[in-house]
CSV table of C-alpha atoms in Angstrom, one decimal:
chain,number,residue,atom,x,y,z
A,1,GLN,CA,7.9,13.3,-0.4
A,2,SER,CA,4.7,13.7,1.8
A,3,ALA,CA,1.9,11.7,2.9
A,4,LEU,CA,-1.3,12.4,0.7
A,5,THR,CA,-3.7,14.6,4.5
A,6,GLN,CA,-7.1,13.3,5.2
A,7,PRO,CA,-8.7,13.5,7.8
A,8,PRO,CA,-8.1,11.2,10.8
A,9,SER,CA,-11.7,10.8,11.3
A,10,VAL,CA,-15.7,10.6,10.2
A,11,SER,CA,-18.3,9.1,11.0
A,12,GLY,CA,-21.7,8.1,9.9
A,13,SER,CA,-25.0,5.8,11.6
A,14,PRO,CA,-25.9,3.0,9.3
A,15,GLY,CA,-27.0,4.2,6.0
A,16,GLN,CA,-25.9,7.3,5.3
A,17,SER,CA,-23.1,8.6,3.2
A,18,VAL,CA,-19.8,9.8,3.9
A,19,THR,CA,-16.2,11.5,2.0
A,20,ILE,CA,-13.4,10.8,2.7
A,21,SER,CA,-11.1,13.5,1.0
A,22,CYS,CA,-6.9,13.5,0.3
A,23,THR,CA,-5.7,16.0,-0.7
A,24,GLY,CA,-1.7,16.3,-2.4
A,25,THR,CA,-0.4,18.3,-5.0
A,26,SER,CA,0.4,19.0,-8.6
A,27,SER,CA,3.3,15.8,-8.2
A,28,ASP,CA,1.0,13.9,-7.3
A,29,ILE,CA,-2.7,14.0,-7.0
A,30,SER,CA,-3.2,16.9,-9.4
A,31,ASP,CA,-2.2,15.2,-13.1
A,32,TYR,CA,-3.2,11.8,-13.8
A,33,ASN,CA,-5.8,8.8,-12.6
A,34,ARG,CA,-3.1,7.3,-10.2
A,35,VAL,CA,-5.4,7.0,-7.6
A,36,SER,CA,-6.6,4.0,-5.3
A,37,TRP,CA,-7.8,3.6,-2.0
A,38,TYR,CA,-7.9,0.5,0.5
A,39,GLN,CA,-9.7,-0.6,3.3
A,40,GLN,CA,-7.7,-2.5,6.1
A,41,PRO,CA,-10.2,-3.5,9.4
A,42,PRO,CA,-8.7,-3.7,12.5
A,43,GLY,CA,-5.5,-6.5,12.3
A,44,THR,CA,-5.4,-6.9,7.9
A,45,ALA,CA,-4.0,-6.3,5.6
A,46,PRO,CA,-5.2,-3.9,3.4
A,47,LYS,CA,-6.9,-4.1,0.9
A,48,VAL,CA,-7.5,-2.6,-2.8
A,49,ILE,CA,-11.6,-0.8,-3.0
A,50,ILE,CA,-11.0,2.1,-6.0
A,51,TYR,CA,-7.9,2.1,-8.5
A,52,GLN,CA,-7.8,4.8,-11.1
A,53,VAL,CA,-10.0,6.9,-9.1
A,54,THR,CA,-12.5,6.0,-10.3
A,55,ASN,CA,-12.4,1.9,-11.3
A,56,ARG,CA,-13.9,0.0,-8.7
A,57,PRO,CA,-12.7,-4.2,-8.6
A,58,SER,CA,-14.8,-7.3,-8.6
A,59,GLY,CA,-16.2,-8.0,-5.6
A,60,VAL,CA,-16.5,-4.5,-4.3
A,61,PRO,CA,-20.3,-2.7,-3.8
A,62,ASP,CA,-21.3,-0.5,-6.2
A,63,ARG,CA,-21.7,2.2,-2.1
A,64,PHE,CA,-18.3,2.5,-2.7
A,65,SER,CA,-16.9,5.4,-5.0
A,66,GLY,CA,-14.5,7.7,-6.4
A,67,SER,CA,-14.1,11.0,-7.3
A,68,LYS,CA,-11.8,13.7,-8.2
A,69,SER,CA,-11.0,17.6,-8.2
A,70,GLY,CA,-7.9,19.4,-8.4
A,71,ASN,CA,-5.4,18.0,-6.1
A,72,THR,CA,-7.9,16.4,-4.2
A,73,ALA,CA,-9.7,13.0,-4.2
A,74,SER,CA,-12.3,12.2,-2.1
A,75,LEU,CA,-14.3,8.7,-1.6
A,76,THR,CA,-17.7,7.8,-0.5
A,77,ILE,CA,-19.1,5.7,1.2
A,78,SER,CA,-23.0,5.5,0.5
A,79,GLY,CA,-25.2,3.8,2.7
A,80,LEU,CA,-23.0,3.0,5.5
A,81,GLN,CA,-23.2,0.0,6.6
A,82,ALA,CA,-21.7,-1.4,9.5
A,83,GLU,CA,-19.1,-3.6,8.3
A,84,ASP,CA,-17.4,-1.0,6.9
A,85,GLU,CA,-15.7,-0.1,9.6
A,86,ALA,CA,-12.4,0.5,9.4
A,87,ASP,CA,-9.4,2.0,8.6
A,88,TYR,CA,-9.0,4.0,5.0
A,89,TYR,CA,-5.6,5.3,2.9
A,90,CYS,CA,-6.0,6.8,-0.3
A,91,THR,CA,-2.0,6.5,-1.7
A,92,SER,CA,-0.9,7.9,-5.4
A,93,TYR,CA,2.0,7.5,-8.2
A,94,THR,CA,4.1,10.2,-8.4
A,95,THR,CA,6.0,11.6,-10.7
A,96,SER,CA,9.1,10.9,-10.1
A,97,ASN,CA,8.2,7.5,-9.8
A,98,THR,CA,7.6,6.3,-6.6
A,99,TYR,CA,4.2,6.2,-4.3
A,100,VAL,CA,3.0,7.7,-1.6
A,101,PHE,CA,0.2,6.9,0.7
A,102,GLY,CA,-2.1,9.2,2.4
A,103,THR,CA,-2.3,10.1,5.8
A,104,GLY,CA,-5.5,7.3,6.6
A,105,THR,CA,-9.6,7.7,8.2
A,106,LYS,CA,-11.0,6.2,10.4
A,107,VAL,CA,-14.9,5.5,9.6
A,108,THR,CA,-16.5,5.3,12.5
A,109,VAL,CA,-20.5,3.0,11.8
A,110,LEU,CA,-22.5,5.1,14.5
B,1,GLN,CA,-4.9,-18.1,-6.0
B,2,VAL,CA,-2.4,-16.6,-5.6
B,3,GLN,CA,-0.6,-16.1,-2.5
B,4,LEU,CA,2.4,-13.7,-0.5
B,5,GLN,CA,3.8,-14.7,2.4
B,6,GLU,CA,6.9,-12.7,4.9
B,7,SER,CA,9.2,-13.8,6.7
B,8,GLY,CA,12.0,-13.2,7.8
B,9,PRO,CA,13.8,-12.4,11.6
B,10,GLY,CA,10.8,-11.2,14.1
B,11,LEU,CA,13.9,-8.8,16.0
B,12,VAL,CA,16.9,-7.3,14.7
B,13,LYS,CA,19.0,-5.2,17.2
B,14,PRO,CA,19.7,-2.0,16.0
B,15,SER,CA,22.8,-0.7,13.4
B,16,GLY,CA,21.2,-4.5,12.1
B,17,THR,CA,19.7,-4.8,8.4
B,18,LEU,CA,16.7,-6.0,8.6
B,19,SER,CA,15.5,-8.8,5.5
B,20,LEU,CA,12.1,-10.1,4.6
B,21,THR,CA,11.6,-13.0,1.7
B,22,CYS,CA,7.9,-13.2,0.4
B,23,ASP,CA,7.3,-15.9,-1.0
B,24,VAL,CA,4.6,-16.3,-3.9
B,25,SER,CA,2.2,-19.7,-4.6
B,26,GLY,CA,0.0,-20.6,-6.4
B,27,GLY,CA,1.5,-18.9,-9.7
B,28,SER,CA,4.7,-18.2,-11.6
B,29,MET,CA,5.5,-14.8,-10.9
B,30,SER,CA,4.8,-13.2,-14.0
B,31,SER,CA,6.6,-10.7,-16.2
B,32,SER,CA,3.7,-8.1,-16.0
B,33,TYR,CA,4.0,-7.4,-12.3
B,34,TRP,CA,5.5,-5.4,-10.4
B,35,TRP,CA,6.1,-5.7,-6.8
B,36,SER,CA,6.7,-4.0,-3.5
B,37,TRP,CA,6.6,-3.3,0.3
B,38,VAL,CA,5.1,-1.9,2.3
B,39,ARG,CA,5.3,-0.9,5.7
B,40,GLN,CA,3.5,-0.4,8.9
B,41,PRO,CA,4.4,0.8,12.0
B,42,PRO,CA,2.6,-0.1,14.8
B,43,GLY,CA,-0.6,1.9,15.3
B,44,LYS,CA,-0.1,3.6,12.8
B,45,GLY,CA,-0.2,5.3,8.7
B,46,LEU,CA,0.7,2.6,5.8
B,47,GLU,CA,5.0,3.5,4.0
B,48,TRP,CA,5.4,2.8,0.7
B,49,ILE,CA,9.4,1.9,1.0
B,50,GLY,CA,10.1,0.3,-2.6
B,51,GLU,CA,9.3,-1.3,-5.7
B,52,ILE,CA,10.6,-3.9,-8.3
B,53,TYR,CA,9.3,-3.8,-11.7
B,54,PRO,CA,9.6,-6.5,-15.4
B,55,GLY,CA,13.3,-5.8,-16.6
B,56,GLY,CA,14.7,-5.8,-12.9
B,57,ASN,CA,14.6,-2.2,-12.8
B,58,THR,CA,13.7,-0.4,-9.1
B,59,ASN,CA,12.3,3.1,-7.4
B,60,TYR,CA,12.3,3.6,-4.0
B,61,ASN,CA,11.1,5.7,-1.6
B,62,PRO,CA,13.8,8.5,-1.2
B,63,SER,CA,13.5,8.5,3.3
B,64,LEU,CA,15.0,5.5,1.8
B,65,ARG,CA,16.8,5.1,-0.7
B,66,SER,CA,20.3,5.7,0.2
B,67,ARG,CA,19.4,2.0,2.8
B,68,VAL,CA,17.3,-0.6,1.2
B,69,THR,CA,17.4,-3.1,-1.7
B,70,VAL,CA,14.3,-4.5,-3.3
B,71,SER,CA,15.2,-7.8,-5.5
B,72,VAL,CA,13.3,-10.2,-7.5
B,73,ASP,CA,14.3,-14.1,-7.5
B,74,TRP,CA,12.2,-15.5,-10.5
B,75,SER,CA,13.0,-19.6,-10.4
B,76,LYS,CA,12.8,-19.4,-6.6
B,77,ASN,CA,9.4,-16.9,-6.8
B,78,HIS,CA,10.4,-14.0,-4.6
B,79,VAL,CA,10.7,-11.7,-3.4
B,80,SER,CA,13.4,-9.6,-1.1
B,81,LEU,CA,14.0,-6.6,0.9
B,82,LYS,CA,17.2,-5.8,2.8
B,83,LEU,CA,16.7,-2.8,5.3
B,84,SER,CA,20.3,-1.7,6.5
B,85,SER,CA,21.4,0.7,10.0
B,86,VAL,CA,18.9,0.1,10.8
B,87,THR,CA,17.2,2.2,14.2
B,88,ALA,CA,13.5,1.7,16.8
B,89,ALA,CA,12.0,3.6,14.0
B,90,ASP,CA,11.9,0.7,10.9
B,91,THR,CA,9.5,-1.3,13.5
B,92,ALA,CA,6.7,-2.3,11.4
B,93,VAL,CA,4.6,-5.2,9.7
B,94,TYR,CA,6.1,-5.2,6.7
B,95,TYR,CA,4.1,-6.4,3.8
B,96,CYS,CA,4.4,-7.3,0.1
B,97,VAL,CA,2.5,-6.2,-2.5
B,98,ARG,CA,1.9,-7.5,-5.8
B,99,SER,CA,0.8,-4.6,-8.4
B,100,PRO,CA,-0.7,-5.1,-12.4
B,101,GLY,CA,1.1,-2.1,-14.2
B,102,TYR,CA,-2.0,0.4,-13.1
B,103,TRP,CA,-0.6,2.1,-10.8
B,104,PHE,CA,-3.0,0.3,-7.3
B,105,PHE,CA,-1.2,-3.3,-6.2
B,106,ASP,CA,-4.2,-5.5,-5.6
B,107,LEU,CA,-3.1,-8.1,-3.3
B,108,TRP,CA,-1.5,-8.0,-0.3
B,109,GLY,CA,1.1,-10.5,2.0
B,110,ARG,CA,-1.0,-10.8,6.0
B,111,GLY,CA,2.7,-8.6,7.0
B,112,THR,CA,4.9,-9.8,9.1
B,113,LEU,CA,6.5,-7.4,12.1
B,114,VAL,CA,9.7,-6.8,12.8
B,115,THR,CA,11.1,-5.1,15.8
B,116,VAL,CA,14.3,-3.1,16.0
B,117,SER,CA,15.4,-3.3,19.5
B,118,SER,CA,19.1,-4.5,22.2
């Protein structure tokens, strides 16, 4: 299975919005709502911020939102803050009953 | 508050077997949860290794399936990972991860670095 495709990096100024794309195939993203997103600040373990495409766990700020269209899922961070600077990974459960992660995106707050 | 703690040798010789244990503390390993291992080579992205779910069935990453075993000891509250025939490419931080069964990971251990070197 191939990794889902994400842009290597995105950046924005505080208060701006940024969107990270996550492109897969019909075997993972497109047919199911089994996409989740993880935030990983440097030197720490990942933390879930979006699950089942659009759901936010309790405690995650509502400036994080998820969506999906066809084979591509997206994570939008609205009102970017300095503490959002981290690596972000998407993942999807596949038709083969496995998980596949995205290639990862580094978010920089200018 | 349930916590996950990985442990095991930090150095494994090439062609050897990597063996890690994840201790689940602060609560029991309810049969409602699924347990996975995820790894991250230094400076690189995340890779899912495999999972075990209620009933003891397992699923593995196709690229690792021939070398990996994930198991659970319910009485000891821990999850185990064995990866055989290791090479330098298996050097990574290994995370123990919990899933509530809705195709996402809600709890991660702090991770443990395993280096494959002679």
